[in-house]
Coordinates of C-alpha atoms in Angstrom, one line a residue:
X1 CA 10.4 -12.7 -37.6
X2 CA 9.4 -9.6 -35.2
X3 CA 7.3 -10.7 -32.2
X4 CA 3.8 -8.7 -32.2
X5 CA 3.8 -5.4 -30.1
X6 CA 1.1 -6.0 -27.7
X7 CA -1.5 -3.1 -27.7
X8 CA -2.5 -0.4 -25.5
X9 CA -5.9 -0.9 -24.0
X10 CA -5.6 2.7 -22.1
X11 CA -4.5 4.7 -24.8
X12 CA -1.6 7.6 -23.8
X13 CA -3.3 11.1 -22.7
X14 CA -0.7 13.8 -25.1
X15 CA -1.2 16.7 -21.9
X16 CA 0.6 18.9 -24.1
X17 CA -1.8 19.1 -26.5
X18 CA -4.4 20.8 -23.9
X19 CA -2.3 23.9 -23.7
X20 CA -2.9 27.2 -25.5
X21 CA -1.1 27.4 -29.0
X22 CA -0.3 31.0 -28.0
X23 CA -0.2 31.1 -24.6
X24 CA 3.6 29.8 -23.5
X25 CA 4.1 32.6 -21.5
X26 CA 0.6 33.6 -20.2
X27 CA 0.0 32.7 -16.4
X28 CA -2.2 29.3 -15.9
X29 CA -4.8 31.6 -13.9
X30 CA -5.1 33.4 -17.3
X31 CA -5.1 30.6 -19.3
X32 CA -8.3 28.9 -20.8
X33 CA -10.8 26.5 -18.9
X34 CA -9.3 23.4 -20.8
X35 CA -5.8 24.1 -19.8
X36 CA -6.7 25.1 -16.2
X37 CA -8.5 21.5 -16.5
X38 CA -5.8 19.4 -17.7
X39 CA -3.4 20.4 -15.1
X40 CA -6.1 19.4 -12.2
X41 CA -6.9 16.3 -14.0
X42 CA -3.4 15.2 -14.3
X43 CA -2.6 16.1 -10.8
X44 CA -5.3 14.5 -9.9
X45 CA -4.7 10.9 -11.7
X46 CA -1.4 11.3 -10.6
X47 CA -2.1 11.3 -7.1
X48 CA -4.6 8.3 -7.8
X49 CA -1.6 6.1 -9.4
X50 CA 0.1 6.4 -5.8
X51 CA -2.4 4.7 -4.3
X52 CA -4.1 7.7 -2.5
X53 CA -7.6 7.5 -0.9
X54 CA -10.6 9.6 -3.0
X55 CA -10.2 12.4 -0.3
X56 CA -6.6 13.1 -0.6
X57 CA -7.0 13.1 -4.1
X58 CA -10.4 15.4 -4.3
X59 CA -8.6 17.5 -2.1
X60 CA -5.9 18.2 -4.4
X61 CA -7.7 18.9 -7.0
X62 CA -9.8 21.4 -5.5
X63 CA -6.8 23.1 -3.9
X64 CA -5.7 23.8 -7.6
X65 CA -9.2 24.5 -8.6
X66 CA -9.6 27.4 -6.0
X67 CA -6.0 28.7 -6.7
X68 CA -6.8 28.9 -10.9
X69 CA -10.6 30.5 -10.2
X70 CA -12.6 27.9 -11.2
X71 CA -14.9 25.1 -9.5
X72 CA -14.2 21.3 -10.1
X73 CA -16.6 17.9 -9.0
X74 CA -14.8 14.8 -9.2
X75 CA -15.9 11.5 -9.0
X76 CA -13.3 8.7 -8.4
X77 CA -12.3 5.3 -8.2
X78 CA -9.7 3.1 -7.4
X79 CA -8.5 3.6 -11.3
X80 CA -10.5 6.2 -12.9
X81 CA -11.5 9.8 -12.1
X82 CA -14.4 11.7 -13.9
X83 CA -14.0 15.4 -13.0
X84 CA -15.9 18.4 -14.6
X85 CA -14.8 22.2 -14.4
X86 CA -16.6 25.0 -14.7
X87 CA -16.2 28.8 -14.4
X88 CA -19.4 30.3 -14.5
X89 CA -19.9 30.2 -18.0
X90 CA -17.8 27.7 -19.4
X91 CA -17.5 24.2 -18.5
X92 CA -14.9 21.0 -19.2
X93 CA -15.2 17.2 -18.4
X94 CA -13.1 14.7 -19.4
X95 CA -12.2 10.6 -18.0
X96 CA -8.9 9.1 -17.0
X97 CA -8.2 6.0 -15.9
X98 CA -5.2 4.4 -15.1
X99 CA -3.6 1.4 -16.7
X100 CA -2.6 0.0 -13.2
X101 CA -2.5 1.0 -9.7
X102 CA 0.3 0.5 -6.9
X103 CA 1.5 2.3 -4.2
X104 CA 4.3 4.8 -4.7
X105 CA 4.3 7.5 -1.3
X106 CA 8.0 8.7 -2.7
X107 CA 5.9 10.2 -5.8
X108 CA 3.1 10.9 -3.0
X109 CA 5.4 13.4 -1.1
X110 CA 6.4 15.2 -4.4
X111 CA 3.1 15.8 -5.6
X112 CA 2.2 17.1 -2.2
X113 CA 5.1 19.6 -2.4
X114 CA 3.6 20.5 -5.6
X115 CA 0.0 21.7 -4.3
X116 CA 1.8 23.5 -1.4
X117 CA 3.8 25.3 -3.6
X118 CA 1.5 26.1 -6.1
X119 CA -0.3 29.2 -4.8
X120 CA 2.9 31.0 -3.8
X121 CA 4.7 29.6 -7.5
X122 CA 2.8 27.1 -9.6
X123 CA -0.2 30.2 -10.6
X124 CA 2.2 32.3 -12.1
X125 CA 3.9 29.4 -14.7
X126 CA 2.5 28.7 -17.5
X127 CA 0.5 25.4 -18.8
X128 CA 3.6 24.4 -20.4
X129 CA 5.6 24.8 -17.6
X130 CA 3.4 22.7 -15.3
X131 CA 3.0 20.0 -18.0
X132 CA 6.7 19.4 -18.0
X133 CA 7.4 19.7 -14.3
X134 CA 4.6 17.5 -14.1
X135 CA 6.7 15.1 -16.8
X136 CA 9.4 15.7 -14.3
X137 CA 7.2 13.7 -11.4
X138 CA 6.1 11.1 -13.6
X139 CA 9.5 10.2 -15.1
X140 CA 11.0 9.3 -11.7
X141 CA 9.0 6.4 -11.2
X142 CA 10.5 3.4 -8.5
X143 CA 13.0 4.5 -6.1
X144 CA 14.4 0.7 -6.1
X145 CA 15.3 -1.9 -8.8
X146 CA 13.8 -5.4 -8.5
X147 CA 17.0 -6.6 -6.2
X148 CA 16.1 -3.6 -3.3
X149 CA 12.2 -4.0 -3.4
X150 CA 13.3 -8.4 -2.8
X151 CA 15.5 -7.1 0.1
X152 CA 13.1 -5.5 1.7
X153 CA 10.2 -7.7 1.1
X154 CA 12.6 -10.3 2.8
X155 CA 13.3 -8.5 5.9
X156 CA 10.2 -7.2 6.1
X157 CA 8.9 -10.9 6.3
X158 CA 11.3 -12.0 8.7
X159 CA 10.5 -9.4 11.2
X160 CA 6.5 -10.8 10.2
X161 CA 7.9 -14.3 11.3
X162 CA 9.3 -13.3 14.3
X163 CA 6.3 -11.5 15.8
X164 CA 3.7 -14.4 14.7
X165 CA 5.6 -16.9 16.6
X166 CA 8.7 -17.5 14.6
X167 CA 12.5 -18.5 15.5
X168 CA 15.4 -18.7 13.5
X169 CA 14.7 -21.6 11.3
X170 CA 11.3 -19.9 10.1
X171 CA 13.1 -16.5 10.1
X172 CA 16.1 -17.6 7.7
X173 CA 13.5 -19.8 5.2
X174 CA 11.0 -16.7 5.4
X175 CA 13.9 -14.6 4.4
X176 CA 15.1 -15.8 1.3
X177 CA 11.2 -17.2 0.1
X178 CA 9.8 -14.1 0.6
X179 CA 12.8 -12.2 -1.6
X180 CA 12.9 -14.5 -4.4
X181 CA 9.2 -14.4 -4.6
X182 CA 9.0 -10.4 -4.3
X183 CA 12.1 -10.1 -6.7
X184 CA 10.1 -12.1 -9.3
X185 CA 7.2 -9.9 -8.9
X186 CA 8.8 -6.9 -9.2
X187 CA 10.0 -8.0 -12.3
X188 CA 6.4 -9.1 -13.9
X189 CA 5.2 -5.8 -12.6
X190 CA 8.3 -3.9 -14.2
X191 CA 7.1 -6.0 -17.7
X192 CA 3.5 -5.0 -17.3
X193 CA 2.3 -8.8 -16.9
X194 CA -1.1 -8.9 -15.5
X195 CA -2.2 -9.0 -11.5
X196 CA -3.1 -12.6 -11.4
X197 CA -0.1 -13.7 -12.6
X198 CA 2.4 -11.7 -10.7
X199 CA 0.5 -12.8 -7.6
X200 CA 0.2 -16.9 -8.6
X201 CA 4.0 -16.4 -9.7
X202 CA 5.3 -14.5 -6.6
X203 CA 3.3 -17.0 -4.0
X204 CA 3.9 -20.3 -5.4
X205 CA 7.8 -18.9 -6.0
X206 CA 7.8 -17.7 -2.1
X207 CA 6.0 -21.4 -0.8
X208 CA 8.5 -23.3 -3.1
X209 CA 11.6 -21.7 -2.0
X210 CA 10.8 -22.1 1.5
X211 CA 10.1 -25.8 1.3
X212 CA 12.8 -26.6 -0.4
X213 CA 15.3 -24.8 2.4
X214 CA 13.6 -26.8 4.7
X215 CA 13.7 -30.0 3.4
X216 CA 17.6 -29.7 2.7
X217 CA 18.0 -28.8 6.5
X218 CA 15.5 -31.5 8.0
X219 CA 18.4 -33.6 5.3
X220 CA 21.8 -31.9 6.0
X221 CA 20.8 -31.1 9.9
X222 CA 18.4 -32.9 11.5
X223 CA 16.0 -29.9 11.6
X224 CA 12.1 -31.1 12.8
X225 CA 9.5 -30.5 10.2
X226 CA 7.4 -28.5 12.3
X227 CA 9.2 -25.5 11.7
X228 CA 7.1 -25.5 8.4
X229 CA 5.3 -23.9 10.2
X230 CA 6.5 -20.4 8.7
X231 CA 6.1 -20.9 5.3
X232 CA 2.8 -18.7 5.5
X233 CA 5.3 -15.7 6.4
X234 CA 7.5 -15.8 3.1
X235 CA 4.3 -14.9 1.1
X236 CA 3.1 -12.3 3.7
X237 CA 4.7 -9.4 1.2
X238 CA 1.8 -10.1 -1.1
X239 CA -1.2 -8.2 2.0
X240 CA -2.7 -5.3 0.2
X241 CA -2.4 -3.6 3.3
X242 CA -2.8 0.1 1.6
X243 CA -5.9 -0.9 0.0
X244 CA -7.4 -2.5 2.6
X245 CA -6.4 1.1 5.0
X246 CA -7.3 3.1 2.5
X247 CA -10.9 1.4 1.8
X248 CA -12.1 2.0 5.4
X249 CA -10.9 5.9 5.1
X250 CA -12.8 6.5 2.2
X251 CA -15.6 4.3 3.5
X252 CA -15.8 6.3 6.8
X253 CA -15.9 9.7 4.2
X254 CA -19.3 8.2 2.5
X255 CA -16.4 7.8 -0.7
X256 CA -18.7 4.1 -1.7
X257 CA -17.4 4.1 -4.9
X258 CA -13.8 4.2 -4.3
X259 CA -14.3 2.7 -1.1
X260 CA -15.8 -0.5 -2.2
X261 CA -13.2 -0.7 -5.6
X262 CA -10.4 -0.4 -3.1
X263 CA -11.8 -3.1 -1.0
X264 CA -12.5 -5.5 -4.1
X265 CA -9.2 -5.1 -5.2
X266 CA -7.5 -5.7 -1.4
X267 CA -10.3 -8.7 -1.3
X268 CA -9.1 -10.2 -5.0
X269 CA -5.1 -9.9 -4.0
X270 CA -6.2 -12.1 -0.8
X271 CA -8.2 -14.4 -2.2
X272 CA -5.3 -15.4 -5.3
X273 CA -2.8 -15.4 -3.1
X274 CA -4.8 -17.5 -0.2
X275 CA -5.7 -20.2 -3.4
X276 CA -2.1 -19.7 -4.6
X277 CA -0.6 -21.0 -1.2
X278 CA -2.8 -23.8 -0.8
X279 CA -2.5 -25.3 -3.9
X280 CA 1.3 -25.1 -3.4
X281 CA 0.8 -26.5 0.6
X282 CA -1.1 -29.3 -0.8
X283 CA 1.4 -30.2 -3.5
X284 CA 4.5 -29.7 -0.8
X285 CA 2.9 -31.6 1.7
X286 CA 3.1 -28.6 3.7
X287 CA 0.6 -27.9 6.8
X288 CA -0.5 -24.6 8.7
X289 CA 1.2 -26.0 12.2
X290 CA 1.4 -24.0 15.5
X291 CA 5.2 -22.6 15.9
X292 CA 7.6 -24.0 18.4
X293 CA 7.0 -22.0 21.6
X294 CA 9.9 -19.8 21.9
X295 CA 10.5 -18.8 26.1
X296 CA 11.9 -15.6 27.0
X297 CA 11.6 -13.1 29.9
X298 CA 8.3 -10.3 29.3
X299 CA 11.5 -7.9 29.0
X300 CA 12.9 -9.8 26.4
X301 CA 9.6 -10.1 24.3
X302 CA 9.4 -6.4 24.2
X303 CA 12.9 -5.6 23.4
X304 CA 12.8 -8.0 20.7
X305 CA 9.1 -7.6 19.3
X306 CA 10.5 -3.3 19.2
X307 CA 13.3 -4.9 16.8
X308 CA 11.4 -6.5 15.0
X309 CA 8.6 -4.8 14.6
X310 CA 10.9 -1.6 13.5
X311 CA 12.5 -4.1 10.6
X312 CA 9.4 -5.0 9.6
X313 CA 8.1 -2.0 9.4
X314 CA 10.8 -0.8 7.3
X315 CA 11.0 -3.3 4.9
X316 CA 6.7 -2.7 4.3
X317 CA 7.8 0.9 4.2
X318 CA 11.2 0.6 1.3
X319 CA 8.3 -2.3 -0.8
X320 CA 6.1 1.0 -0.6
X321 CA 8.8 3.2 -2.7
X322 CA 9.4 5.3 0.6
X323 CA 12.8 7.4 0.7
X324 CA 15.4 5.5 3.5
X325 CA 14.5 8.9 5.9
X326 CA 10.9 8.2 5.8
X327 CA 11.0 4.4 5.8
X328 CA 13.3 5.1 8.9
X329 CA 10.8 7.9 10.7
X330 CA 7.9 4.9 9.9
X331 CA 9.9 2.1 11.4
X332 CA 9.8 4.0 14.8
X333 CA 6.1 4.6 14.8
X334 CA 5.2 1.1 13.6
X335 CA 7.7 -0.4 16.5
X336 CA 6.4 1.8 19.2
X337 CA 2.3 0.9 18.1
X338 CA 2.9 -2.6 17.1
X339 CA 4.8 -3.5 20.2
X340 CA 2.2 -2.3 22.4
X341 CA -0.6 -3.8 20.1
X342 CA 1.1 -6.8 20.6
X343 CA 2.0 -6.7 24.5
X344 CA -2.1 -5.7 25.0
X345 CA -2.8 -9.0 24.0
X346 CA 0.0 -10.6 25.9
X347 CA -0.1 -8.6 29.7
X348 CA -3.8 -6.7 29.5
X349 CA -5.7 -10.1 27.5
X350 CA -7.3 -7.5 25.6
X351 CA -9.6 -9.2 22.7
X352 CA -6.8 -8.9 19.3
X353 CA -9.2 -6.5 17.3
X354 CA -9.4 -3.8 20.5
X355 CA -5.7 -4.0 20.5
X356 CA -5.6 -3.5 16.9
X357 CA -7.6 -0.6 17.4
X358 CA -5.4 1.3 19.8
X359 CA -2.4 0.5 18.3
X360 CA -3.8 2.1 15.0
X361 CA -5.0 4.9 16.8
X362 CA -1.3 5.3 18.6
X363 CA 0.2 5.0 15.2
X364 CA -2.0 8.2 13.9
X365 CA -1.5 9.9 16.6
X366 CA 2.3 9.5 16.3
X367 CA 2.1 10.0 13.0
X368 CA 0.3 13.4 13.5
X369 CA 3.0 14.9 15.7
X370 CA 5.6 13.5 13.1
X371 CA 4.1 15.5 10.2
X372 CA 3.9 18.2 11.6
X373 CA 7.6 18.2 12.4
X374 CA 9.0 17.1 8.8
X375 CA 6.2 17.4 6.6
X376 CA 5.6 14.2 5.3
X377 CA 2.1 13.3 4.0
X378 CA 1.0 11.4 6.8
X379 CA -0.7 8.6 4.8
X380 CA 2.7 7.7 3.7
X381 CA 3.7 7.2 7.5
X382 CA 0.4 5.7 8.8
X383 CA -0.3 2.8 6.1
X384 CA 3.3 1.5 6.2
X385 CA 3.5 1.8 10.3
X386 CA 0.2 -0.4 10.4
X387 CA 0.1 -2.8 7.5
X388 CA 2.4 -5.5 9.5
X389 CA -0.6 -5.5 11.9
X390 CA -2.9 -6.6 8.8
X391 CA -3.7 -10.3 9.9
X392 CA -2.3 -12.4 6.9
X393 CA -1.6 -15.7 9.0
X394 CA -5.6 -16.0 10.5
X395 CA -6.6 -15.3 6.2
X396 CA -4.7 -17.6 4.9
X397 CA -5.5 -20.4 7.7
X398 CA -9.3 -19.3 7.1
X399 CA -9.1 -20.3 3.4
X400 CA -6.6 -23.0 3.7
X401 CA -9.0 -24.9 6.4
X402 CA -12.2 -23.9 3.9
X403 CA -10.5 -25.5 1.4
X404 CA -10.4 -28.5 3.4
X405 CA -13.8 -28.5 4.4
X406 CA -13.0 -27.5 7.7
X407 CA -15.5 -24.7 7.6
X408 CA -16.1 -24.2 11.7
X409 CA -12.2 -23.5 12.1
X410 CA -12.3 -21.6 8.6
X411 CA -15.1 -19.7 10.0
X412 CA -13.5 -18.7 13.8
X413 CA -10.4 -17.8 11.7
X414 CA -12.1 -15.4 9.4
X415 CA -14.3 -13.5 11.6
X416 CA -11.0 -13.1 14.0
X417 CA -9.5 -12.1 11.0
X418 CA -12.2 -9.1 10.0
X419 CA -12.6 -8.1 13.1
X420 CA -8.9 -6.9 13.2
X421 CA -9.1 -5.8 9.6
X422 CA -12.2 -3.6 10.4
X423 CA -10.4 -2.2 13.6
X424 CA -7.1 -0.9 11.9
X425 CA -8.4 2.0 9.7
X426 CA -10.9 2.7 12.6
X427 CA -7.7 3.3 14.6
X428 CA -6.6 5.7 12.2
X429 CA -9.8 7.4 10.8
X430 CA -10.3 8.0 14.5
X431 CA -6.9 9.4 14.8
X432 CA -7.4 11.7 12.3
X433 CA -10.8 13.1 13.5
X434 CA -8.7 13.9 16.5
X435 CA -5.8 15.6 14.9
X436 CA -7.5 17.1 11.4
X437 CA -10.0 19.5 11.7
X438 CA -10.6 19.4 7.9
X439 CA -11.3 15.8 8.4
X440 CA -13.3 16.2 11.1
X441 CA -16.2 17.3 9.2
X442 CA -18.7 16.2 6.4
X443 CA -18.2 18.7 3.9

């Protein structure tokens, strides 16, 4: 017996059919006001399904807008975009939505190659043309399998581990929990299973693995429980750091709408995972302990919080679907910002969220000089170079002590907690006001 297909609830958009029947060679700026349409509102859900702020993607649909001679309003989301154009005496509107949304800055960088060239080349080619180098975009999809994405989920955690307090024993455990568990969501994601259960399956996957390493070398070797300590890390790849970034950009642009949805979304990952972990901690027997103090030189910290901080960065970057050149270019800025976010804290006693907020701003900065060097979107360099600054270990202790009706502790970990979350996109929003002229502005 055939198993039941399972039915589209976002039915698939045919672009093609939105081009003139007689038009395959007439230029797009000739073309009619619901083929000049289509190719904006495709861009622009395009750029959406990369994880984009509303601004970047607003931006790049007016840039084609202007370029084709017609005027476009857009309102968006964090999965849908209502857009209408209009040419003075014809209008079009139409709604897309997206069936899911990740983050995807190799895609990112191609589509921004595409608005750049598109006043010098993409005018002059018909809608056909555009539709199907559009096609071309959209059919590259991951730069990594399942296997990669684990890889660098693991790394990146093991850098995470190191920097929270972590030594080897927590580094090794955080390793190979946190690539199993990122390998297994991958895969859900890859078969188009829902949020909630790639996170619950990822998490629990992540906690189990890790517990189970540890018990076998508190049997085989002697090794003291308290280095369970780091099983928080191996579920650290699950922090929604780009929507949590990209909520406070668009929130600083008066974006509310996809602003707040971003924020929701970052808010329900958190609060799944958070409730995923516990439930697993209480069923492992498994505590939120302090790490074993590791002693080393102030020298020594640095040099090894710059390590790292670079392989943690780079494994956040490669989970983001970032080429190896720009993971590489990110792991530098994230090492240089992080390091001194961290060493503020450590030599200067600066308050964690004001050294948040200047290592954000260093990373924008940085960033800033970097694009306009190589020409990467700088979004793409930014999120990644600041997400391993996104406090995961004070969220998780927050809920895990709430759930134990510790709510004073709960309540000194949370606020620590949003008060470093609030500071990170002020870093880079204020970064950006510096740098960006365009952004500068309320327009």
């Amino acid at each position: 017996m055939q198993p039941e297909m399972v039915r589209k609830n976002h039915m698939d958009v045919e672009w093609h059919e939105y081009t003139d029947a007689n038009g395959q060679n007439t230029p797009v700026i000739n073309a009619s006001i619901t083929e000049k349409a289509s190719i904006i509102g495709r861009v622009g859900i395009m750029f959406l399904s990369c994880g984009t702020g509303a601004w970047r993607v607003r931006s790049s649909m007016n840039a084609l807008a202007e370029a084709m001679g017609i005027t476009c309003t857009a309102d968006i989301g964090l999965m849908s975009i209502e857009y209408t154009c209009f040419d003075g005496e014809n209008g079009f509107t139409q709604s897309l939505c997206l069936t899911n949304t990740g983050v995807n800055t190799s895609k990112l960088n191609r589509l921004e190659h595409f608005i750049r060239n598109f006043e010098t080349e993409g005018k002059n080619m018909s809608g056909e043309e555009l539709h199907s180098y559009l096609d071309e975009i959209e059919r590259i999809h991951g730069l990594y399998s399942p296997a990669a994405l684990g890889l660098a989920a693991a790394i990146a955690c093991c850098g995470f581990t190191f920097l929270l307090g972590g030594g080897p024993v927590e580094m090794f455990c955080a390793f190979i929990g946190a690539g199993l568990g990122n390998f297994l969501r991958c895969k859900l994601t890859k078969h188009h299973f829902t949020l909630f259960l790639g996170i619950v399956s990822s998490v629990s996957l992540a906690c189990f693995v890790y517990a189970g390493l540890l018990k076998l070398g508190e049997i085989l070797f002697g090794i003291c429980i308290q280095h369970e300590a780091g099983y928080i890390c191996a579920m650290l790849f699950i922090i929604p750091g780009f929507p949590f970034i990209t909520s406070g950009i668009d929130l600083a642009k008066l974006d509310m709408r996809s602003g707040m949805e971003r924020l929701t979304y970052a808010l329900i990952i958190v609060l799944v995972a958070t409730m995923s972990a516990w439930i697993m901690a209480m069923l492992l027997h498994l505590q939120p302990v302090d790490f074993i103090k590791i002693h080393m030189s102030a020298a020594m910290w640095i040099l090894t919080r710059l390590i790292a901080s670079f392989f943690g960065v780079f494994g956040f970057s490669i989970m983001f679907n970032s080429p190896v050149r720009i993971a590489c270019s990110t792991a530098v800025l994230g090492a240089i910002a992080n390091t001194l976010r961290l060493e503020l804290v450590d030599l200067a006693a600066l308050p964690p969220a004001v050294a948040a907020f200047i290592g954000a701003l260093t990373a924008g900065l940085l960033a800033s000089l970097l694009k306009n060097k190589v020409g990467y979107p700088r979004i793409s360099v930014t999120v990644p170079s600041i997400v391993i600054m996104v406090p995961g270990l004070y969220l998780y202790r927050g809920f895990y002590n709430l759930g134990i009706m510790s709510l004073s502790v709960s309540a000194s970990w949370f606020a620590a907690a949003l008060l470093i979350i609030a500071a990170l996109p002020l870093g880079l929003i204020f970064a950006r006001i510096l740098t960006d002229k365009a952004f500068r502005y309320c327009t």
